[in-house]
Amino acid sequence: MNILKKIKKSIDHFHNSKNNIIKSPENAYNIWAKNYDNEKDNLILHYDNIILKELISKIHLKNKIIFDYGCGTGRNWPLLLDKNPTKVIGCDISQKMLHKLKEKYPNAEVYKSKDLKLSFLPNTTCDIIISTLVIAHITDIQKMFSEWERIMKYKSDIIITDFHPELLAKGGVRTFKNGGEVITVENYYHSIKTIEEILLHFKFKVLNLVEKKIDENVKHFYEKQNALHVYENFYNTPFIYGIHLSR
Ligand SMILES: C[S@@+](CC[C@H](N)C(=O)[O-])C[C@H]1O[C@@H](n2cnc3c(N)ncnc32)[C@H](O)[C@@H]1O
């Protein structure tokens, strides 16, 4: 790297660290909770919804016990409850996100989870685990999946969606605005291959993998956010994926 580039990089780093506040998922979502359901023109939430609908259209949710891992405010619950499951159970690390869910569904069975433990659920409870936009916030996914395995029936399905690891590897970040501040939520890189390998160990096989790239179809989201420079930087990079595994 030449000397000018080095200087520019350290100036950029200084600006980023001054204007960008990085928070743990629990702290970040406790702040984001009050506005999370009011996000407008959010590319990730828009496509997450499309991918989740596509993936769940291939499985029967009727009379099934669904566990929504990192359920947040229950954004997916209208879609899930519409399919007449026996019940939907949720957990989240953020008390404030759960509080928002409870405002909408006062009788919901939800738990505040800690340290990736799901001790509030007995073994072989769930038919389906759904987890949208959560996995990259988890440090130890091996430990998390071992707990999932414990609470799942043998014949079961897993649906995961998230920020695409390739986007994270290229420096993509998950941010939100809080007043005048931009808050970045801590993310960790887990390749889709790693996720598949851990779950294969528990006998889950991939039935469907959906990936979406940043291209002309999504340009208008960046235009609305005044972020065409981000669009140019990440052009052709996959930004979200959804995966359905079954055993
Ligand atoms: C982007 S939000 C997604 C919420 C919801 N699944 C949705 O799609 O709207 C990520 C959620 O994951 C939760 N989360 C992060 N780390 C977690 C952990 N270790 N265990 C459980 N939930 C976690 C956050 O609190 C937050 O509610």
PDB file of C-alpha atoms and ligand atoms in Angstrom:
ATOM      1  CA  MET A   1       0.000   0.000   0.000  1.00  0.00           C
ATOM      2  CA  ASN A   2       1.491   3.395  -0.890  1.00  0.00           C
ATOM      3  CA  ILE A   3       1.936   6.088   1.733  1.00  0.00           C
ATOM      4  CA  LEU A   4      -1.016   8.239   0.560  1.00  0.00           C
ATOM      5  CA  LYS A   5      -3.384   5.278   0.755  1.00  0.00           C
ATOM      6  CA  LYS A   6      -2.086   4.479   4.270  1.00  0.00           C
ATOM      7  CA  ILE A   7      -2.755   8.052   5.423  1.00  0.00           C
ATOM      8  CA  LYS A   8      -6.244   8.024   3.863  1.00  0.00           C
ATOM      9  CA  LYS A   9      -7.014   4.687   5.536  1.00  0.00           C
ATOM     10  CA  SER A  10      -6.047   5.943   8.971  1.00  0.00           C
ATOM     11  CA  ILE A  11      -8.089   9.160   8.475  1.00  0.00           C
ATOM     12  CA  ASP A  12     -11.118   7.078   7.389  1.00  0.00           C
ATOM     13  CA  HIS A  13     -10.655   4.815  10.389  1.00  0.00           C
ATOM     14  CA  PHE A  14     -10.544   7.856  12.699  1.00  0.00           C
ATOM     15  CA  HIS A  15     -13.766   9.269  11.179  1.00  0.00           C
ATOM     16  CA  ASN A  16     -15.530   5.931  11.406  1.00  0.00           C
ATOM     17  CA  SER A  17     -14.589   5.344  15.005  1.00  0.00           C
ATOM     18  CA  LYS A  18     -15.697   8.883  15.946  1.00  0.00           C
ATOM     19  CA  ASN A  19     -19.090   8.777  14.217  1.00  0.00           C
ATOM     20  CA  ASN A  20     -19.891   5.131  14.491  1.00  0.00           C
ATOM     21  CA  ILE A  21     -20.742   3.623  17.837  1.00  0.00           C
ATOM     22  CA  ILE A  22     -20.348  -0.158  18.006  1.00  0.00           C
ATOM     23  CA  LYS A  23     -22.600  -2.013  20.445  1.00  0.00           C
ATOM     24  CA  SER A  24     -23.212  -5.601  21.511  1.00  0.00           C
ATOM     25  CA  PRO A  25     -26.412  -7.138  20.090  1.00  0.00           C
ATOM     26  CA  GLU A  26     -28.164  -6.986  23.473  1.00  0.00           C
ATOM     27  CA  ASN A  27     -27.382  -3.307  24.023  1.00  0.00           C
ATOM     28  CA  ALA A  28     -27.968  -2.350  20.387  1.00  0.00           C
ATOM     29  CA  TYR A  29     -31.369  -4.033  20.068  1.00  0.00           C
ATOM     30  CA  ASN A  30     -32.486  -2.659  23.417  1.00  0.00           C
ATOM     31  CA  ILE A  31     -32.031   0.762  21.767  1.00  0.00           C
ATOM     32  CA  TRP A  32     -33.337  -0.192  18.297  1.00  0.00           C
ATOM     33  CA  ALA A  33     -36.490  -1.825  19.760  1.00  0.00           C
ATOM     34  CA  LYS A  34     -38.496   1.401  19.953  1.00  0.00           C
ATOM     35  CA  ASN A  35     -38.172   2.041  16.186  1.00  0.00           C
ATOM     36  CA  TYR A  36     -37.446  -1.415  14.774  1.00  0.00           C
ATOM     37  CA  ASP A  37     -41.006  -1.988  13.546  1.00  0.00           C
ATOM     38  CA  ASN A  38     -41.107   1.434  11.870  1.00  0.00           C
ATOM     39  CA  GLU A  39     -38.091   0.908   9.572  1.00  0.00           C
ATOM     40  CA  LYS A  40     -38.961   2.185   6.089  1.00  0.00           C
ATOM     41  CA  ASP A  41     -37.354   1.270   2.761  1.00  0.00           C
ATOM     42  CA  ASN A  42     -35.061  -1.189   4.526  1.00  0.00           C
ATOM     43  CA  LEU A  43     -33.506  -3.407   1.850  1.00  0.00           C
ATOM     44  CA  ILE A  44     -32.654  -6.264   4.192  1.00  0.00           C
ATOM     45  CA  LEU A  45     -36.063  -6.441   5.894  1.00  0.00           C
ATOM     46  CA  HIS A  46     -37.810  -6.229   2.505  1.00  0.00           C
ATOM     47  CA  TYR A  47     -35.870  -9.143   0.992  1.00  0.00           C
ATOM     48  CA  ASP A  48     -35.879 -11.110   4.223  1.00  0.00           C
ATOM     49  CA  ASN A  49     -39.651 -11.140   4.052  1.00  0.00           C
ATOM     50  CA  ILE A  50     -39.634 -12.341   0.436  1.00  0.00           C
ATOM     51  CA  ILE A  51     -37.098 -15.116   1.166  1.00  0.00           C
ATOM     52  CA  LEU A  52     -38.852 -16.311   4.326  1.00  0.00           C
ATOM     53  CA  LYS A  53     -42.176 -16.523   2.476  1.00  0.00           C
ATOM     54  CA  GLU A  54     -40.537 -18.524  -0.288  1.00  0.00           C
ATOM     55  CA  LEU A  55     -38.849 -20.959   2.126  1.00  0.00           C
ATOM     56  CA  ILE A  56     -41.854 -21.587   4.359  1.00  0.00           C
ATOM     57  CA  SER A  57     -44.109 -22.126   1.349  1.00  0.00           C
ATOM     58  CA  LYS A  58     -42.328 -25.495   0.973  1.00  0.00           C
ATOM     59  CA  ILE A  59     -43.115 -26.821   4.486  1.00  0.00           C
ATOM     60  CA  HIS A  60     -46.251 -27.555   6.479  1.00  0.00           C
ATOM     61  CA  LEU A  61     -46.537 -25.375   9.551  1.00  0.00           C
ATOM     62  CA  LYS A  62     -50.056 -26.467  10.467  1.00  0.00           C
ATOM     63  CA  ASN A  63     -50.185 -28.226  13.876  1.00  0.00           C
ATOM     64  CA  LYS A  64     -46.410 -27.813  14.286  1.00  0.00           C
ATOM     65  CA  ILE A  65     -44.451 -26.284  17.147  1.00  0.00           C
ATOM     66  CA  ILE A  66     -42.317 -23.473  15.771  1.00  0.00           C
ATOM     67  CA  PHE A  67     -39.438 -21.931  17.678  1.00  0.00           C
ATOM     68  CA  ASP A  68     -38.445 -18.433  16.524  1.00  0.00           C
ATOM     69  CA  TYR A  69     -34.829 -17.965  17.638  1.00  0.00           C
ATOM     70  CA  GLY A  70     -34.036 -14.247  18.033  1.00  0.00           C
ATOM     71  CA  CYS A  71     -37.713 -13.437  17.457  1.00  0.00           C
ATOM     72  CA  GLY A  72     -37.221  -9.720  18.164  1.00  0.00           C
ATOM     73  CA  THR A  73     -40.489  -7.793  17.995  1.00  0.00           C
ATOM     74  CA  GLY A  74     -42.300 -10.734  16.359  1.00  0.00           C
ATOM     75  CA  ARG A  75     -42.012  -9.245  12.868  1.00  0.00           C
ATOM     76  CA  ASN A  76     -42.539 -12.700  11.333  1.00  0.00           C
ATOM     77  CA  TRP A  77     -45.340 -13.789  13.619  1.00  0.00           C
ATOM     78  CA  PRO A  78     -48.312 -12.705  11.445  1.00  0.00           C
ATOM     79  CA  LEU A  79     -46.885 -14.856   8.639  1.00  0.00           C
ATOM     80  CA  LEU A  80     -46.231 -17.830  10.946  1.00  0.00           C
ATOM     81  CA  LEU A  81     -49.518 -17.673  12.886  1.00  0.00           C
ATOM     82  CA  ASP A  82     -51.439 -17.433   9.637  1.00  0.00           C
ATOM     83  CA  LYS A  83     -50.364 -21.029   8.898  1.00  0.00           C
ATOM     84  CA  ASN A  84     -52.138 -22.386  12.018  1.00  0.00           C
ATOM     85  CA  PRO A  85     -49.205 -23.907  13.903  1.00  0.00           C
ATOM     86  CA  THR A  86     -49.882 -25.526  17.293  1.00  0.00           C
ATOM     87  CA  LYS A  87     -47.877 -22.656  18.730  1.00  0.00           C
ATOM     88  CA  VAL A  88     -45.009 -20.298  18.115  1.00  0.00           C
ATOM     89  CA  ILE A  89     -42.441 -19.955  20.890  1.00  0.00           C
ATOM     90  CA  GLY A  90     -39.850 -17.191  20.805  1.00  0.00           C
ATOM     91  CA  CYS A  91     -36.632 -16.246  22.498  1.00  0.00           C
ATOM     92  CA  ASP A  92     -34.419 -13.203  22.298  1.00  0.00           C
ATOM     93  CA  ILE A  93     -31.450 -11.726  24.078  1.00  0.00           C
ATOM     94  CA  SER A  94     -33.055  -8.263  24.138  1.00  0.00           C
ATOM     95  CA  GLN A  95     -35.708  -7.629  26.776  1.00  0.00           C
ATOM     96  CA  LYS A  96     -36.891  -4.493  24.965  1.00  0.00           C
ATOM     97  CA  MET A  97     -37.452  -6.343  21.664  1.00  0.00           C
ATOM     98  CA  LEU A  98     -39.462  -8.961  23.581  1.00  0.00           C
ATOM     99  CA  HIS A  99     -41.425  -6.199  25.266  1.00  0.00           C
ATOM    100  CA  LYS A 100     -42.499  -4.907  21.817  1.00  0.00           C
ATOM    101  CA  LEU A 101     -43.564  -8.423  20.834  1.00  0.00           C
ATOM    102  CA  LYS A 102     -45.596  -8.732  24.041  1.00  0.00           C
ATOM    103  CA  GLU A 103     -47.413  -5.464  23.278  1.00  0.00           C
ATOM    104  CA  LYS A 104     -48.670  -7.114  20.069  1.00  0.00           C
ATOM    105  CA  TYR A 105     -49.133 -10.651  21.459  1.00  0.00           C
ATOM    106  CA  PRO A 106     -49.774 -10.381  25.226  1.00  0.00           C
ATOM    107  CA  ASN A 107     -50.153 -14.169  25.634  1.00  0.00           C
ATOM    108  CA  ALA A 108     -47.055 -15.090  23.645  1.00  0.00           C
ATOM    109  CA  GLU A 109     -44.702 -17.728  25.034  1.00  0.00           C
ATOM    110  CA  VAL A 110     -41.368 -15.939  24.826  1.00  0.00           C
ATOM    111  CA  TYR A 111     -38.173 -16.214  26.824  1.00  0.00           C
ATOM    112  CA  LYS A 112     -35.234 -13.951  27.417  1.00  0.00           C
ATOM    113  CA  SER A 113     -32.247 -16.100  26.515  1.00  0.00           C
ATOM    114  CA  LYS A 114     -28.698 -15.810  27.815  1.00  0.00           C
ATOM    115  CA  ASP A 115     -25.369 -17.425  26.970  1.00  0.00           C
ATOM    116  CA  LEU A 116     -26.977 -19.377  24.073  1.00  0.00           C
ATOM    117  CA  LYS A 117     -28.743 -21.657  26.568  1.00  0.00           C
ATOM    118  CA  LEU A 118     -32.363 -22.693  25.982  1.00  0.00           C
ATOM    119  CA  SER A 119     -32.890 -24.346  29.369  1.00  0.00           C
ATOM    120  CA  PHE A 120     -36.507 -23.080  29.418  1.00  0.00           C
ATOM    121  CA  LEU A 121     -37.350 -25.730  26.754  1.00  0.00           C
ATOM    122  CA  PRO A 122     -37.257 -29.509  27.315  1.00  0.00           C
ATOM    123  CA  ASN A 123     -35.549 -31.897  24.861  1.00  0.00           C
ATOM    124  CA  THR A 124     -37.321 -32.711  21.562  1.00  0.00           C
ATOM    125  CA  THR A 125     -39.941 -29.964  21.811  1.00  0.00           C
ATOM    126  CA  CYS A 126     -39.906 -28.270  18.393  1.00  0.00           C
ATOM    127  CA  ASP A 127     -40.790 -29.284  14.842  1.00  0.00           C
ATOM    128  CA  ILE A 128     -39.336 -26.207  13.165  1.00  0.00           C
ATOM    129  CA  ILE A 129     -36.767 -23.593  14.118  1.00  0.00           C
ATOM    130  CA  ILE A 130     -36.873 -20.293  12.272  1.00  0.00           C
ATOM    131  CA  SER A 131     -34.197 -17.698  12.789  1.00  0.00           C
ATOM    132  CA  THR A 132     -34.156 -14.557  10.678  1.00  0.00           C
ATOM    133  CA  LEU A 133     -31.307 -12.029  10.665  1.00  0.00           C
ATOM    134  CA  VAL A 134     -29.734 -13.356  13.880  1.00  0.00           C
ATOM    135  CA  ILE A 135     -26.911 -15.838  13.166  1.00  0.00           C
ATOM    136  CA  ALA A 136     -24.184 -13.303  12.398  1.00  0.00           C
ATOM    137  CA  HIS A 137     -24.726 -11.774  15.839  1.00  0.00           C
ATOM    138  CA  ILE A 138     -23.719 -15.065  17.480  1.00  0.00           C
ATOM    139  CA  THR A 139     -20.084 -15.745  18.352  1.00  0.00           C
ATOM    140  CA  ASP A 140     -20.202 -19.496  19.052  1.00  0.00           C
ATOM    141  CA  ILE A 141     -22.605 -20.985  16.492  1.00  0.00           C
ATOM    142  CA  GLN A 142     -21.455 -24.534  17.303  1.00  0.00           C
ATOM    143  CA  LYS A 143     -22.741 -24.089  20.869  1.00  0.00           C
ATOM    144  CA  MET A 144     -25.958 -22.474  19.603  1.00  0.00           C
ATOM    145  CA  PHE A 145     -26.689 -25.286  17.108  1.00  0.00           C
ATOM    146  CA  SER A 146     -26.025 -27.931  19.799  1.00  0.00           C
ATOM    147  CA  GLU A 147     -28.785 -26.362  21.892  1.00  0.00           C
ATOM    148  CA  TRP A 148     -31.080 -26.265  18.832  1.00  0.00           C
ATOM    149  CA  GLU A 149     -30.401 -29.961  18.275  1.00  0.00           C
ATOM    150  CA  ARG A 150     -31.358 -30.723  21.876  1.00  0.00           C
ATOM    151  CA  ILE A 151     -34.771 -29.018  21.658  1.00  0.00           C
ATOM    152  CA  MET A 152     -35.695 -30.339  18.183  1.00  0.00           C
ATOM    153  CA  LYS A 153     -37.681 -33.452  17.396  1.00  0.00           C
ATOM    154  CA  TYR A 154     -35.817 -35.887  15.173  1.00  0.00           C
ATOM    155  CA  LYS A 155     -37.972 -35.144  12.123  1.00  0.00           C
ATOM    156  CA  SER A 156     -37.612 -31.400  11.896  1.00  0.00           C
ATOM    157  CA  ASP A 157     -36.810 -28.377   9.741  1.00  0.00           C
ATOM    158  CA  ILE A 158     -34.559 -25.362  10.134  1.00  0.00           C
ATOM    159  CA  ILE A 159     -34.965 -22.093   8.264  1.00  0.00           C
ATOM    160  CA  ILE A 160     -32.262 -19.465   8.585  1.00  0.00           C
ATOM    161  CA  THR A 161     -31.963 -16.116   6.844  1.00  0.00           C
ATOM    162  CA  ASP A 162     -29.270 -13.537   7.426  1.00  0.00           C
ATOM    163  CA  PHE A 163     -26.914 -10.883   6.159  1.00  0.00           C
ATOM    164  CA  HIS A 164     -24.749 -12.648   3.633  1.00  0.00           C
ATOM    165  CA  PRO A 165     -21.293 -13.575   5.019  1.00  0.00           C
ATOM    166  CA  GLU A 166     -19.676 -12.332   1.776  1.00  0.00           C
ATOM    167  CA  LEU A 167     -21.070  -8.877   2.481  1.00  0.00           C
ATOM    168  CA  LEU A 168     -19.705  -9.004   6.027  1.00  0.00           C
ATOM    169  CA  ALA A 169     -16.322 -10.229   4.744  1.00  0.00           C
ATOM    170  CA  LYS A 170     -16.158  -7.181   2.454  1.00  0.00           C
ATOM    171  CA  GLY A 171     -16.769  -4.845   5.399  1.00  0.00           C
ATOM    172  CA  GLY A 172     -20.578  -4.640   5.242  1.00  0.00           C
ATOM    173  CA  VAL A 173     -22.039  -3.633   8.608  1.00  0.00           C
ATOM    174  CA  ARG A 174     -25.447  -3.712  10.241  1.00  0.00           C
ATOM    175  CA  THR A 175     -26.294  -0.198  11.362  1.00  0.00           C
ATOM    176  CA  PHE A 176     -29.288   1.822  12.464  1.00  0.00           C
ATOM    177  CA  LYS A 177     -29.906   5.462  13.281  1.00  0.00           C
ATOM    178  CA  ASN A 178     -30.671   6.574  16.810  1.00  0.00           C
ATOM    179  CA  GLY A 179     -31.260  10.321  16.919  1.00  0.00           C
ATOM    180  CA  GLY A 180     -28.118  11.820  15.408  1.00  0.00           C
ATOM    181  CA  GLU A 181     -25.996   8.712  15.988  1.00  0.00           C
ATOM    182  CA  VAL A 182     -25.317   5.757  13.751  1.00  0.00           C
ATOM    183  CA  ILE A 183     -25.042   2.562  15.789  1.00  0.00           C
ATOM    184  CA  THR A 184     -23.301  -0.513  14.418  1.00  0.00           C
ATOM    185  CA  VAL A 185     -24.332  -3.881  15.852  1.00  0.00           C
ATOM    186  CA  GLU A 186     -21.518  -6.403  16.389  1.00  0.00           C
ATOM    187  CA  ASN A 187     -21.432  -9.099  13.717  1.00  0.00           C
ATOM    188  CA  TYR A 188     -19.329 -12.221  13.266  1.00  0.00           C
ATOM    189  CA  TYR A 189     -18.415 -13.998  10.049  1.00  0.00           C
ATOM    190  CA  HIS A 190     -19.736 -17.552   9.595  1.00  0.00           C
ATOM    191  CA  SER A 191     -19.632 -18.944   6.067  1.00  0.00           C
ATOM    192  CA  ILE A 192     -22.698 -20.732   4.745  1.00  0.00           C
ATOM    193  CA  LYS A 193     -20.470 -23.793   4.303  1.00  0.00           C
ATOM    194  CA  THR A 194     -19.595 -23.775   8.024  1.00  0.00           C
ATOM    195  CA  ILE A 195     -23.295 -23.579   8.929  1.00  0.00           C
ATOM    196  CA  GLU A 196     -24.082 -26.461   6.563  1.00  0.00           C
ATOM    197  CA  GLU A 197     -21.226 -28.582   7.961  1.00  0.00           C
ATOM    198  CA  ILE A 198     -22.243 -28.127  11.590  1.00  0.00           C
ATOM    199  CA  LEU A 199     -25.858 -28.966  10.783  1.00  0.00           C
ATOM    200  CA  LEU A 200     -24.888 -31.925   8.596  1.00  0.00           C
ATOM    201  CA  HIS A 201     -23.185 -33.338  11.674  1.00  0.00           C
ATOM    202  CA  PHE A 202     -26.689 -33.321  13.236  1.00  0.00           C
ATOM    203  CA  LYS A 203     -28.029 -35.009  10.054  1.00  0.00           C
ATOM    204  CA  PHE A 204     -29.665 -31.913   8.564  1.00  0.00           C
ATOM    205  CA  LYS A 205     -29.407 -31.621   4.778  1.00  0.00           C
ATOM    206  CA  VAL A 206     -29.875 -28.510   2.660  1.00  0.00           C
ATOM    207  CA  LEU A 207     -33.123 -28.517   0.671  1.00  0.00           C
ATOM    208  CA  ASN A 208     -33.060 -24.943  -0.547  1.00  0.00           C
ATOM    209  CA  LEU A 209     -30.573 -22.052  -0.584  1.00  0.00           C
ATOM    210  CA  VAL A 210     -31.593 -18.593  -1.799  1.00  0.00           C
ATOM    211  CA  GLU A 211     -29.100 -15.754  -2.259  1.00  0.00           C
ATOM    212  CA  LYS A 212     -29.695 -12.194  -3.507  1.00  0.00           C
ATOM    213  CA  LYS A 213     -27.061  -9.858  -4.915  1.00  0.00           C
ATOM    214  CA  ILE A 214     -26.715  -6.092  -4.938  1.00  0.00           C
ATOM    215  CA  ASP A 215     -27.590  -5.155  -8.513  1.00  0.00           C
ATOM    216  CA  GLU A 216     -29.886  -2.875 -10.541  1.00  0.00           C
ATOM    217  CA  ASN A 217     -32.972  -4.493  -8.964  1.00  0.00           C
ATOM    218  CA  VAL A 218     -32.105  -3.039  -5.557  1.00  0.00           C
ATOM    219  CA  LYS A 219     -30.489   0.253  -6.651  1.00  0.00           C
ATOM    220  CA  HIS A 220     -33.591   2.279  -5.726  1.00  0.00           C
ATOM    221  CA  PHE A 221     -33.166   1.316  -2.043  1.00  0.00           C
ATOM    222  CA  TYR A 222     -29.701   2.915  -2.061  1.00  0.00           C
ATOM    223  CA  GLU A 223     -30.953   5.961  -3.994  1.00  0.00           C
ATOM    224  CA  LYS A 224     -33.656   6.590  -1.375  1.00  0.00           C
ATOM    225  CA  GLN A 225     -31.083   6.343   1.445  1.00  0.00           C
ATOM    226  CA  ASN A 226     -28.689   8.656  -0.424  1.00  0.00           C
ATOM    227  CA  ALA A 227     -26.163   5.818  -0.369  1.00  0.00           C
ATOM    228  CA  LEU A 228     -25.218   5.242  -3.998  1.00  0.00           C
ATOM    229  CA  HIS A 229     -21.542   5.143  -2.971  1.00  0.00           C
ATOM    230  CA  VAL A 230     -22.331   2.030  -0.891  1.00  0.00           C
ATOM    231  CA  TYR A 231     -24.172   0.545  -3.878  1.00  0.00           C
ATOM    232  CA  GLU A 232     -21.103   1.114  -6.096  1.00  0.00           C
ATOM    233  CA  ASN A 233     -18.741  -0.343  -3.460  1.00  0.00           C
ATOM    234  CA  PHE A 234     -20.747  -3.506  -2.973  1.00  0.00           C
ATOM    235  CA  TYR A 235     -22.120  -3.955  -6.487  1.00  0.00           C
ATOM    236  CA  ASN A 236     -22.533  -7.656  -7.363  1.00  0.00           C
ATOM    237  CA  THR A 237     -21.968  -8.799  -3.755  1.00  0.00           C
ATOM    238  CA  PRO A 238     -24.617 -11.122  -2.277  1.00  0.00           C
ATOM    239  CA  PHE A 239     -26.303  -9.251   0.579  1.00  0.00           C
ATOM    240  CA  ILE A 240     -28.741 -11.778   2.043  1.00  0.00           C
ATOM    241  CA  TYR A 241     -29.304 -15.516   2.063  1.00  0.00           C
ATOM    242  CA  GLY A 242     -31.951 -17.928   3.227  1.00  0.00           C
ATOM    243  CA  ILE A 243     -31.448 -21.625   3.779  1.00  0.00           C
ATOM    244  CA  HIS A 244     -33.851 -24.472   4.505  1.00  0.00           C
ATOM    245  CA  LEU A 245     -32.472 -27.664   6.034  1.00  0.00           C
ATOM    246  CA  SER A 246     -34.361 -30.767   6.994  1.00  0.00           C
ATOM    247  CA  ARG A 247     -33.834 -34.236   8.451  1.00  0.00           C
TER     248      ARG A 247
HETATM  249  C1  LIG B   1     -32.169  -8.072  13.146  1.00  0.00           C
HETATM  250  S1  LIG B   1     -33.014  -8.589  14.588  1.00  0.00           S
HETATM  251  C2  LIG B   1     -34.119  -9.800  13.904  1.00  0.00           C
HETATM  252  C3  LIG B   1     -35.361  -9.976  14.713  1.00  0.00           C
HETATM  253  C4  LIG B   1     -36.405 -10.857  14.005  1.00  0.00           C
HETATM  254  N1  LIG B   1     -35.920 -12.213  13.855  1.00  0.00           N
HETATM  255  C5  LIG B   1     -36.715 -10.239  12.653  1.00  0.00           C
HETATM  256  O1  LIG B   1     -36.367 -10.844  11.638  1.00  0.00           O
HETATM  257  O2  LIG B   1     -37.278  -9.151  12.635  1.00  0.00           O
HETATM  258  C6  LIG B   1     -31.837  -9.623  15.418  1.00  0.00           C
HETATM  259  C7  LIG B   1     -32.402 -10.161  16.718  1.00  0.00           C
HETATM  260  O3  LIG B   1     -31.517 -11.155  17.224  1.00  0.00           O
HETATM  261  C8  LIG B   1     -31.464 -11.014  18.619  1.00  0.00           C
HETATM  262  N2  LIG B   1     -30.247 -11.671  19.119  1.00  0.00           N
HETATM  263  C9  LIG B   1     -28.976 -11.281  18.935  1.00  0.00           C
HETATM  264  N3  LIG B   1     -28.141 -12.123  19.567  1.00  0.00           N
HETATM  265  C10 LIG B   1     -28.910 -13.090  20.134  1.00  0.00           C
HETATM  266  C11 LIG B   1     -28.651 -14.236  20.921  1.00  0.00           C
HETATM  267  N4  LIG B   1     -27.407 -14.579  21.270  1.00  0.00           N
HETATM  268  N5  LIG B   1     -29.686 -14.994  21.333  1.00  0.00           N
HETATM  269  C12 LIG B   1     -30.956 -14.645  21.006  1.00  0.00           C
HETATM  270  N6  LIG B   1     -31.285 -13.561  20.276  1.00  0.00           N
HETATM  271  C13 LIG B   1     -30.268 -12.791  19.846  1.00  0.00           C
HETATM  272  C14 LIG B   1     -31.483  -9.508  18.807  1.00  0.00           C
HETATM  273  O4  LIG B   1     -31.790  -9.108  20.110  1.00  0.00           O
HETATM  274  C15 LIG B   1     -32.525  -9.098  17.775  1.00  0.00           C
HETATM  275  O5  LIG B   1     -33.826  -9.084  18.308  1.00  0.00           O
END
